[in-house]
Amino acid sequence: MRDFSYLRADSVEAARNAAALPGAMLLAGGTTLIDLAKCGVAEPATVIDISHIEGLNAIDVTADRALIGALAKMSHVADHAEVKSLFPAVSEALWQAASAQLRNMATIGGNLMQRTRCPYFRDPANFPACNKRELGSGCSAIGGVTRGHAVLGVSEACIATYPGDLAVALVAFDAEVDLGERRLKVEDFFLAPGATAEQEHDIRPGEVITAIEIPGSAAARRSTYIKVRDRQSYEFAAASAAVGLELEGDGRTVRDIRVALGGVATKPWRARAVEDALKGKALDEATIREASELAMQGAVDHGANHYKIALAPRVIARAILKLGETA
Amino acid sequence: MTVHDVKHAASDSARLEAVGGRLSRVDGPAKITGAARYAVEQQLEGLAHAVLVDSTIAAGKVVSIETQAAKAARGVIAVLTPDTIMKLSVASDWFGNPLAPQRTFCPLARDVTYCGQHIAVVIAETFEQAVSAAALVMADYDQAPALVELGDGTAGEIISIEGMTKEWGNAQAALAEAPVHLSAVYNTQRSAHAAIEPHGLIARWEGDRLTIWEPSQWLDGMARTYAEWFGIPFENVRLVSPYIGGGFGSKALALAHSAVAAAAAKMLGRPVKLMLTRSQNFTSYGGRATTRQTIDLGADKAGRIQSIIHRGVSEVSLEGMWVEAVGSITSIMYDTPNFSSRQDVVRLNTVLPNPKRAPGENPSAFGIECAIDELAHELGLDPLEIRLINYAEQDPHAKKAWSTRQLREAFAVGAEAFGWAKRSPAPRSMRAGHQLIGWGVAAGAYPVQRAHGEAVVKIMFDGSVEVESSSIDMGQGTYTILAQTAAETLGVPVSQVSVKLGDSHFARAGVTGGSRLAGIMTGAVHKAASQALDELIGLALSDPRLPFHGLQANTLAVKDGRIGSPRGDGPELSIAELMAAVGRDRIEAKGDTLPAGTTAEERYKNYTTIAMSIPHTEGDYSRHSWCAHFVEVKVDEDFGTVRVSRVVSALDSGRLYNPKLAESQWKGGIIMGIGEALLEEGIVDRRHGRIVNSNFADYMLPTNADIPDIQTISVGIPDPHSSALGGKGVGELGIVGVAPAIANAVFHATGKRVRDLPITLEKLRDGAEARERGCE
Ligand SMILES: Cc1cc2nc3c(=O)[nH]c(=O)nc-3n(C[C@H](O)[C@H](O)[C@H](O)COP(=O)(O)OP(=O)(O)OC[C@H]3O[C@@H](n4cnc5c(N)ncnc54)[C@H](O)[C@@H]3O)c2cc1C
Ligand code: SF4
């Protein structure tokens, strides 16, 4: 922890200007930022408190789309009646994230910006090598404790798992993130490590997330989020799946399906191979299980996280089966 | 000093207040309202703040420490290193044995033997300044190879603990001859105490008198350590520990960080506060050691055990000694004509492990109670039946009668309440949708640990009563049961009794560990209160001014705070009236349970070491608490996730001084057992020797959502051989046997036997081999 200056922004404009300062970091709910500052990972020169900006916490949902302000609290979105009825996977992902206390503090914008839980990333004093903190310093995780690390989207630079839940549901339903000048698909907003592990988000100095927008769809209306972990609550996913399903009039044939994975990849991971394999097919358990395996194409494990390769398809399959049952 | 005035909490009902009544915790309201002030919340003038710098290697030498930048930082008063911190004398061990050969003790390490060892300390005006400056201290190391994991227990320096060998009959020969065999290896993980209140202290010197505010399970033992470190008389150290936010065995010793704070306070001439960070609470002192045990069982076809061969090993640090005695209850659970058990420890680059709730007994139960379940399965016997077939009618090792052993009753009552008779025997034969359901049983035991205690009881001029003891309450209810004991003995309502604990200047007490405190202290308070009562009655009878004088009675009785004839006829006075009439402001009695003729030195030893503990097999009896846990689990067939859905436990802790508090202790133990069975593990990076999940997000303690309804049933009867009032141990018993009951239930649910704790999901998924957790 080092000294920093504190600035309070009362408008998005002011926040953008301040965010362009070198070493500036935004403060919303603070549950990630303060945590990382205590670990010695985040060392902001200036902290810009955006939590008082008016109007950024609105939640506006119609059949066509959900528009969620960046300062909306996780708990409010999770409990929002229309989010629950029109985007159940989004609500369920939020309910199963973190703890009640954290959800009451944390914002949607901050949630998209949360960092990996890779223990090596979070402990600079003991593990100086981490490409995500300092590109070129190496990766302490490879060869170390990897039970929680990713099997999809990994590179030689970094194998850290994207830990969040909400973004997995957002990616499944083609949500977009509003950065003011730019608007990106959430799927593109998150960057797999490749050779540049230190850059996790496509966000530039001076940009502020103002809102996310999720298009409405039949698949979003019939959706669910299943999160698997050893502890019943308050744990990041060993594997999770956001799935949405739209069936033809026969009640069996898949018209549209969305599948995204959490807990197993370096970013919220859309499993299009599974979607493609099931579109137009009549659903039965064997077909579902077989198609779900396709999500793991190209998976690479580092020993202790090997179990994720078998686990994740089962999570997908169970989510689809659950949606099929609720026809 | 802390006073609990029971007035605010007590109910009128005499039944509640009597020993054995379900009185609520008298310290509860203070804790719930925030009025309870914990040791390190003490506000002192001129307090300086210390933050430790820890080694980032597991083995080697600190070559140099760069402190310039830290010293120059704002608010910094001093940066101390192994070269500059004052040297202390080496304190004696738990038993009071001096620890040769080192002459001095440097609380900051130059020779690093584990990762996270303290190598420097920064003291500043504020906590934030100290944190910020500590990050500027840079160390240079000469790193050496380190061994950080127990593995299969064959690498590293292995030491045999000869004193733990138990042998009778001819175990090898009997095993060879037995028609049925079972051989298995059981591993238990390193786990943390994870008390919510972190370790830490405030140290203040006034001349050569030292006051320490520090959460403590053993004021007199820790005061002795401080006195020896600084070479000052024991009486010059005052330790204050009014409340403890969880200890579980970790807060019985003054540790290296304690010495650092006290030394810094002395060097700077200022009071110093030092709190361990959450992460340091995983690295600065040890939790439960990793263990590994091999069990070979030989039985006849009817399931009667013919031989048990047990080999155990636990990890220990390079310096110091702690044995996690995995054979501790292997020898007493079942009747066997032939037995052999041995224990080794392996020295690793780890911090010295500590006792954690039921040290030894807990992992010990995981071995033997899983093994017997495996044997039952092999023979097609019900797991309950095989335990009854091999029921030990006496202590098979000590060859002595049990003082009391209500284990048969525990099996019967627990099975009935659980509905065990409806269990379908085959593994994988019970399910609900995707959930495989399993029912498991396991037993547990904990020895009755005894020692002597002392207490002061004062009857005051206004009829109120004060009890004083340097024992402590870490949530288990000492304040409450001592109030109940004094009230019952003296015949006053609990609302007239205040209990003062947690100050080493009070009447002395030994360690609060081994579930011994309640038995010792109720005995001591009972004795002191009886003496005070005798004096009160003597005064009443002998003073010619009082109405009792002419009665020619040889005794009087006190009831509801009023003194009169035992039959309740004749004159009556309140205690306050009596005290006023005889002109006394107090009657004070110090009572102890030590034998007559105990010397001052023996007394000191009794309270400040564990050398005078009385063996549980002393005299004609073998004394233990007993329990049986019945557990239902649901295992997801796709995911391998285990959820405990039902627990029924029947427990024999003898007489309960307060059943409400005892049930809370048992349930706390069972919850901790669920954590160790399914979730908790200090995961070590094999290359660096560092625990990588040293925080409460990544170290998995059970949450409320992980804990089902737990039903506890007392099957105990008063045990006159175990304590003055008939109680046996409560606090540790509950955890013993929980992990094997869960593992046995998981086997019943899935058909898969997991012998390595914790039982995490990857160990259970079908098809995929269970890969080692941790490093690749
Ligand atoms: C113990 C623990 C467990 C958790 N478990 C889970 C879990 O199971 N699932 C899960 O999904 N999450 C989990 N989280 C993460 C949690 O959801 C995030 O910490 C939270 O959502 C962050 O929101 P915040 O408002 O507190 O962000 P802050 O801490 O205020 O900010 C986080 C980051 O985002 C930036 N930022 C904030 N707002 C904006 C904006 N509008 N535009 C641009 N940048 C911005 C900040 O500069 C900062 O870098 C957990 C966190 C903790 C500490
Ligand atoms: S996995 Fe990524 S975040 Fe973790 S140590 Fe390696 S580079 Fe750093």
PDB file of C-alpha atoms in Angstrom, chain B residues 501-630:
ATOM      1  CA  LEU B 501     -11.555 -13.982  34.482  1.00  0.00           C
ATOM      2  CA  GLY B 502      -8.722 -13.317  32.109  1.00  0.00           C
ATOM      3  CA  ASP B 503      -6.178 -11.576  34.323  1.00  0.00           C
ATOM      4  CA  SER B 504      -3.035 -13.374  35.447  1.00  0.00           C
ATOM      5  CA  HIS B 505      -3.143 -11.499  38.731  1.00  0.00           C
ATOM      6  CA  PHE B 506      -6.169 -13.529  39.766  1.00  0.00           C
ATOM      7  CA  ALA B 507      -6.041 -16.963  41.338  1.00  0.00           C
ATOM      8  CA  ARG B 508      -3.987 -19.115  38.998  1.00  0.00           C
ATOM      9  CA  ALA B 509      -5.163 -21.550  36.359  1.00  0.00           C
ATOM     10  CA  GLY B 510      -3.540 -24.011  34.010  1.00  0.00           C
ATOM     11  CA  VAL B 511      -4.019 -24.225  30.266  1.00  0.00           C
ATOM     12  CA  THR B 512      -7.474 -24.085  28.748  1.00  0.00           C
ATOM     13  CA  GLY B 513      -6.918 -27.015  26.469  1.00  0.00           C
ATOM     14  CA  GLY B 514      -7.706 -30.680  26.323  1.00  0.00           C
ATOM     15  CA  SER B 515     -11.291 -29.952  27.360  1.00  0.00           C
ATOM     16  CA  ARG B 516     -10.162 -29.868  30.942  1.00  0.00           C
ATOM     17  CA  LEU B 517     -11.082 -26.399  32.152  1.00  0.00           C
ATOM     18  CA  ALA B 518     -14.719 -26.918  33.071  1.00  0.00           C
ATOM     19  CA  GLY B 519     -13.989 -30.000  35.138  1.00  0.00           C
ATOM     20  CA  ILE B 520     -11.090 -28.373  36.958  1.00  0.00           C
ATOM     21  CA  MET B 521     -12.612 -24.966  37.530  1.00  0.00           C
ATOM     22  CA  THR B 522     -16.056 -26.086  38.640  1.00  0.00           C
ATOM     23  CA  GLY B 523     -14.200 -28.227  41.176  1.00  0.00           C
ATOM     24  CA  ALA B 524     -12.034 -25.333  42.359  1.00  0.00           C
ATOM     25  CA  VAL B 525     -14.923 -22.874  42.555  1.00  0.00           C
ATOM     26  CA  HIS B 526     -17.034 -25.443  44.351  1.00  0.00           C
ATOM     27  CA  LYS B 527     -14.244 -25.891  46.882  1.00  0.00           C
ATOM     28  CA  ALA B 528     -13.597 -22.187  47.398  1.00  0.00           C
ATOM     29  CA  ALA B 529     -17.300 -21.449  47.660  1.00  0.00           C
ATOM     30  CA  SER B 530     -17.772 -24.272  50.165  1.00  0.00           C
ATOM     31  CA  GLN B 531     -15.011 -22.809  52.305  1.00  0.00           C
ATOM     32  CA  ALA B 532     -16.572 -19.357  52.124  1.00  0.00           C
ATOM     33  CA  LEU B 533     -19.935 -20.839  53.015  1.00  0.00           C
ATOM     34  CA  ASP B 534     -18.457 -22.678  56.009  1.00  0.00           C
ATOM     35  CA  GLU B 535     -16.970 -19.444  57.236  1.00  0.00           C
ATOM     36  CA  LEU B 536     -20.243 -17.618  56.775  1.00  0.00           C
ATOM     37  CA  ILE B 537     -22.181 -20.258  58.690  1.00  0.00           C
ATOM     38  CA  GLY B 538     -19.503 -20.369  61.364  1.00  0.00           C
ATOM     39  CA  LEU B 539     -19.858 -16.624  61.837  1.00  0.00           C
ATOM     40  CA  ALA B 540     -23.607 -16.884  62.007  1.00  0.00           C
ATOM     41  CA  LEU B 541     -23.534 -19.600  64.619  1.00  0.00           C
ATOM     42  CA  SER B 542     -20.831 -18.170  66.825  1.00  0.00           C
ATOM     43  CA  ASP B 543     -21.749 -14.507  67.046  1.00  0.00           C
ATOM     44  CA  PRO B 544     -23.788 -13.913  70.223  1.00  0.00           C
ATOM     45  CA  ARG B 545     -25.523 -10.905  68.649  1.00  0.00           C
ATOM     46  CA  LEU B 546     -27.262 -13.055  66.085  1.00  0.00           C
ATOM     47  CA  PRO B 547     -30.582 -14.875  66.509  1.00  0.00           C
ATOM     48  CA  PHE B 548     -28.975 -18.208  65.566  1.00  0.00           C
ATOM     49  CA  HIS B 549     -26.756 -18.177  68.612  1.00  0.00           C
ATOM     50  CA  GLY B 550     -29.273 -19.653  71.023  1.00  0.00           C
ATOM     51  CA  LEU B 551     -30.495 -22.336  68.635  1.00  0.00           C
ATOM     52  CA  GLN B 552     -27.735 -24.759  69.479  1.00  0.00           C
ATOM     53  CA  ALA B 553     -27.875 -25.808  65.858  1.00  0.00           C
ATOM     54  CA  ASN B 554     -24.725 -27.332  64.413  1.00  0.00           C
ATOM     55  CA  THR B 555     -25.342 -25.965  60.970  1.00  0.00           C
ATOM     56  CA  LEU B 556     -27.347 -23.496  58.932  1.00  0.00           C
ATOM     57  CA  ALA B 557     -28.272 -23.323  55.260  1.00  0.00           C
ATOM     58  CA  VAL B 558     -28.340 -20.559  52.673  1.00  0.00           C
ATOM     59  CA  LYS B 559     -31.176 -20.516  50.188  1.00  0.00           C
ATOM     60  CA  ASP B 560     -32.019 -17.709  47.756  1.00  0.00           C
ATOM     61  CA  GLY B 561     -29.418 -15.590  49.496  1.00  0.00           C
ATOM     62  CA  ARG B 562     -31.005 -15.979  52.957  1.00  0.00           C
ATOM     63  CA  ILE B 563     -29.454 -17.856  55.827  1.00  0.00           C
ATOM     64  CA  GLY B 564     -31.508 -19.885  58.300  1.00  0.00           C
ATOM     65  CA  SER B 565     -32.057 -23.362  59.635  1.00  0.00           C
ATOM     66  CA  PRO B 566     -31.829 -26.163  57.098  1.00  0.00           C
ATOM     67  CA  ARG B 567     -35.488 -26.967  57.636  1.00  0.00           C
ATOM     68  CA  GLY B 568     -36.558 -23.414  56.963  1.00  0.00           C
ATOM     69  CA  ASP B 569     -38.193 -22.802  60.359  1.00  0.00           C
ATOM     70  CA  GLY B 570     -36.885 -20.305  62.862  1.00  0.00           C
ATOM     71  CA  PRO B 571     -35.065 -17.031  62.317  1.00  0.00           C
ATOM     72  CA  GLU B 572     -33.696 -15.951  58.895  1.00  0.00           C
ATOM     73  CA  LEU B 573     -31.344 -13.211  57.736  1.00  0.00           C
ATOM     74  CA  SER B 574     -30.172 -12.098  54.333  1.00  0.00           C
ATOM     75  CA  ILE B 575     -26.448 -12.431  53.781  1.00  0.00           C
ATOM     76  CA  ALA B 576     -26.174  -8.620  53.702  1.00  0.00           C
ATOM     77  CA  GLU B 577     -27.935  -8.354  57.067  1.00  0.00           C
ATOM     78  CA  LEU B 578     -25.655 -10.958  58.529  1.00  0.00           C
ATOM     79  CA  MET B 579     -22.512  -9.297  57.191  1.00  0.00           C
ATOM     80  CA  ALA B 580     -23.678  -5.957  58.615  1.00  0.00           C
ATOM     81  CA  ALA B 581     -24.495  -7.512  61.974  1.00  0.00           C
ATOM     82  CA  VAL B 582     -21.053  -9.070  62.323  1.00  0.00           C
ATOM     83  CA  GLY B 583     -19.333  -6.013  60.875  1.00  0.00           C
ATOM     84  CA  ARG B 584     -17.543  -7.772  57.996  1.00  0.00           C
ATOM     85  CA  ASP B 585     -17.052  -6.247  54.570  1.00  0.00           C
ATOM     86  CA  ARG B 586     -16.230  -9.575  52.966  1.00  0.00           C
ATOM     87  CA  ILE B 587     -15.500 -13.217  53.425  1.00  0.00           C
ATOM     88  CA  GLU B 588     -12.805 -14.417  51.090  1.00  0.00           C
ATOM     89  CA  ALA B 589     -11.787 -17.982  50.450  1.00  0.00           C
ATOM     90  CA  LYS B 590      -9.194 -19.385  48.113  1.00  0.00           C
ATOM     91  CA  GLY B 591      -9.840 -22.963  47.218  1.00  0.00           C
ATOM     92  CA  ASP B 592      -7.783 -25.345  45.212  1.00  0.00           C
ATOM     93  CA  THR B 593      -7.994 -28.989  44.303  1.00  0.00           C
ATOM     94  CA  LEU B 594      -4.323 -29.725  44.926  1.00  0.00           C
ATOM     95  CA  PRO B 595      -3.468 -32.429  47.434  1.00  0.00           C
ATOM     96  CA  ALA B 596      -2.563 -31.224  50.915  1.00  0.00           C
ATOM     97  CA  GLY B 597       1.143 -30.514  51.316  1.00  0.00           C
ATOM     98  CA  THR B 598       1.706 -29.354  47.751  1.00  0.00           C
ATOM     99  CA  THR B 599       4.767 -27.108  47.753  1.00  0.00           C
ATOM    100  CA  ALA B 600       4.861 -23.599  46.316  1.00  0.00           C
ATOM    101  CA  GLU B 601       7.127 -24.815  43.548  1.00  0.00           C
ATOM    102  CA  GLU B 602       4.753 -27.598  42.630  1.00  0.00           C
ATOM    103  CA  ARG B 603       1.903 -25.141  42.565  1.00  0.00           C
ATOM    104  CA  TYR B 604       3.812 -22.875  40.204  1.00  0.00           C
ATOM    105  CA  LYS B 605       4.568 -25.851  38.002  1.00  0.00           C
ATOM    106  CA  ASN B 606       0.958 -26.968  38.051  1.00  0.00           C
ATOM    107  CA  TYR B 607      -0.294 -23.681  36.668  1.00  0.00           C
ATOM    108  CA  THR B 608       2.515 -22.632  34.366  1.00  0.00           C
ATOM    109  CA  THR B 609       3.368 -25.971  32.737  1.00  0.00           C
ATOM    110  CA  ILE B 610       1.520 -29.135  31.790  1.00  0.00           C
ATOM    111  CA  ALA B 611       3.978 -31.305  33.700  1.00  0.00           C
ATOM    112  CA  MET B 612       1.510 -32.064  36.470  1.00  0.00           C
ATOM    113  CA  SER B 613      -1.415 -33.172  34.326  1.00  0.00           C
ATOM    114  CA  ILE B 614      -2.917 -36.369  35.650  1.00  0.00           C
ATOM    115  CA  PRO B 615      -2.881 -39.270  33.176  1.00  0.00           C
ATOM    116  CA  HIS B 616      -6.348 -40.367  32.092  1.00  0.00           C
ATOM    117  CA  THR B 617      -5.465 -43.925  33.059  1.00  0.00           C
ATOM    118  CA  GLU B 618      -4.296 -43.013  36.560  1.00  0.00           C
ATOM    119  CA  GLY B 619      -5.509 -45.378  39.280  1.00  0.00           C
ATOM    120  CA  ASP B 620      -8.077 -48.028  38.480  1.00  0.00           C
ATOM    121  CA  TYR B 621      -9.832 -46.465  35.532  1.00  0.00           C
ATOM    122  CA  SER B 622      -9.449 -45.366  31.959  1.00  0.00           C
ATOM    123  CA  ARG B 623     -11.377 -42.129  31.403  1.00  0.00           C
ATOM    124  CA  HIS B 624     -12.697 -40.838  28.092  1.00  0.00           C
ATOM    125  CA  SER B 625     -15.604 -39.040  26.536  1.00  0.00           C
ATOM    126  CA  TRP B 626     -17.311 -40.938  23.715  1.00  0.00           C
ATOM    127  CA  CYS B 627     -19.490 -40.173  20.736  1.00  0.00           C
ATOM    128  CA  ALA B 628     -21.183 -41.618  17.683  1.00  0.00           C
ATOM    129  CA  HIS B 629     -21.961 -39.543  14.595  1.00  0.00           C
ATOM    130  CA  PHE B 630     -24.585 -40.497  12.028  1.00  0.00           C
TER     131      PHE B 630
END
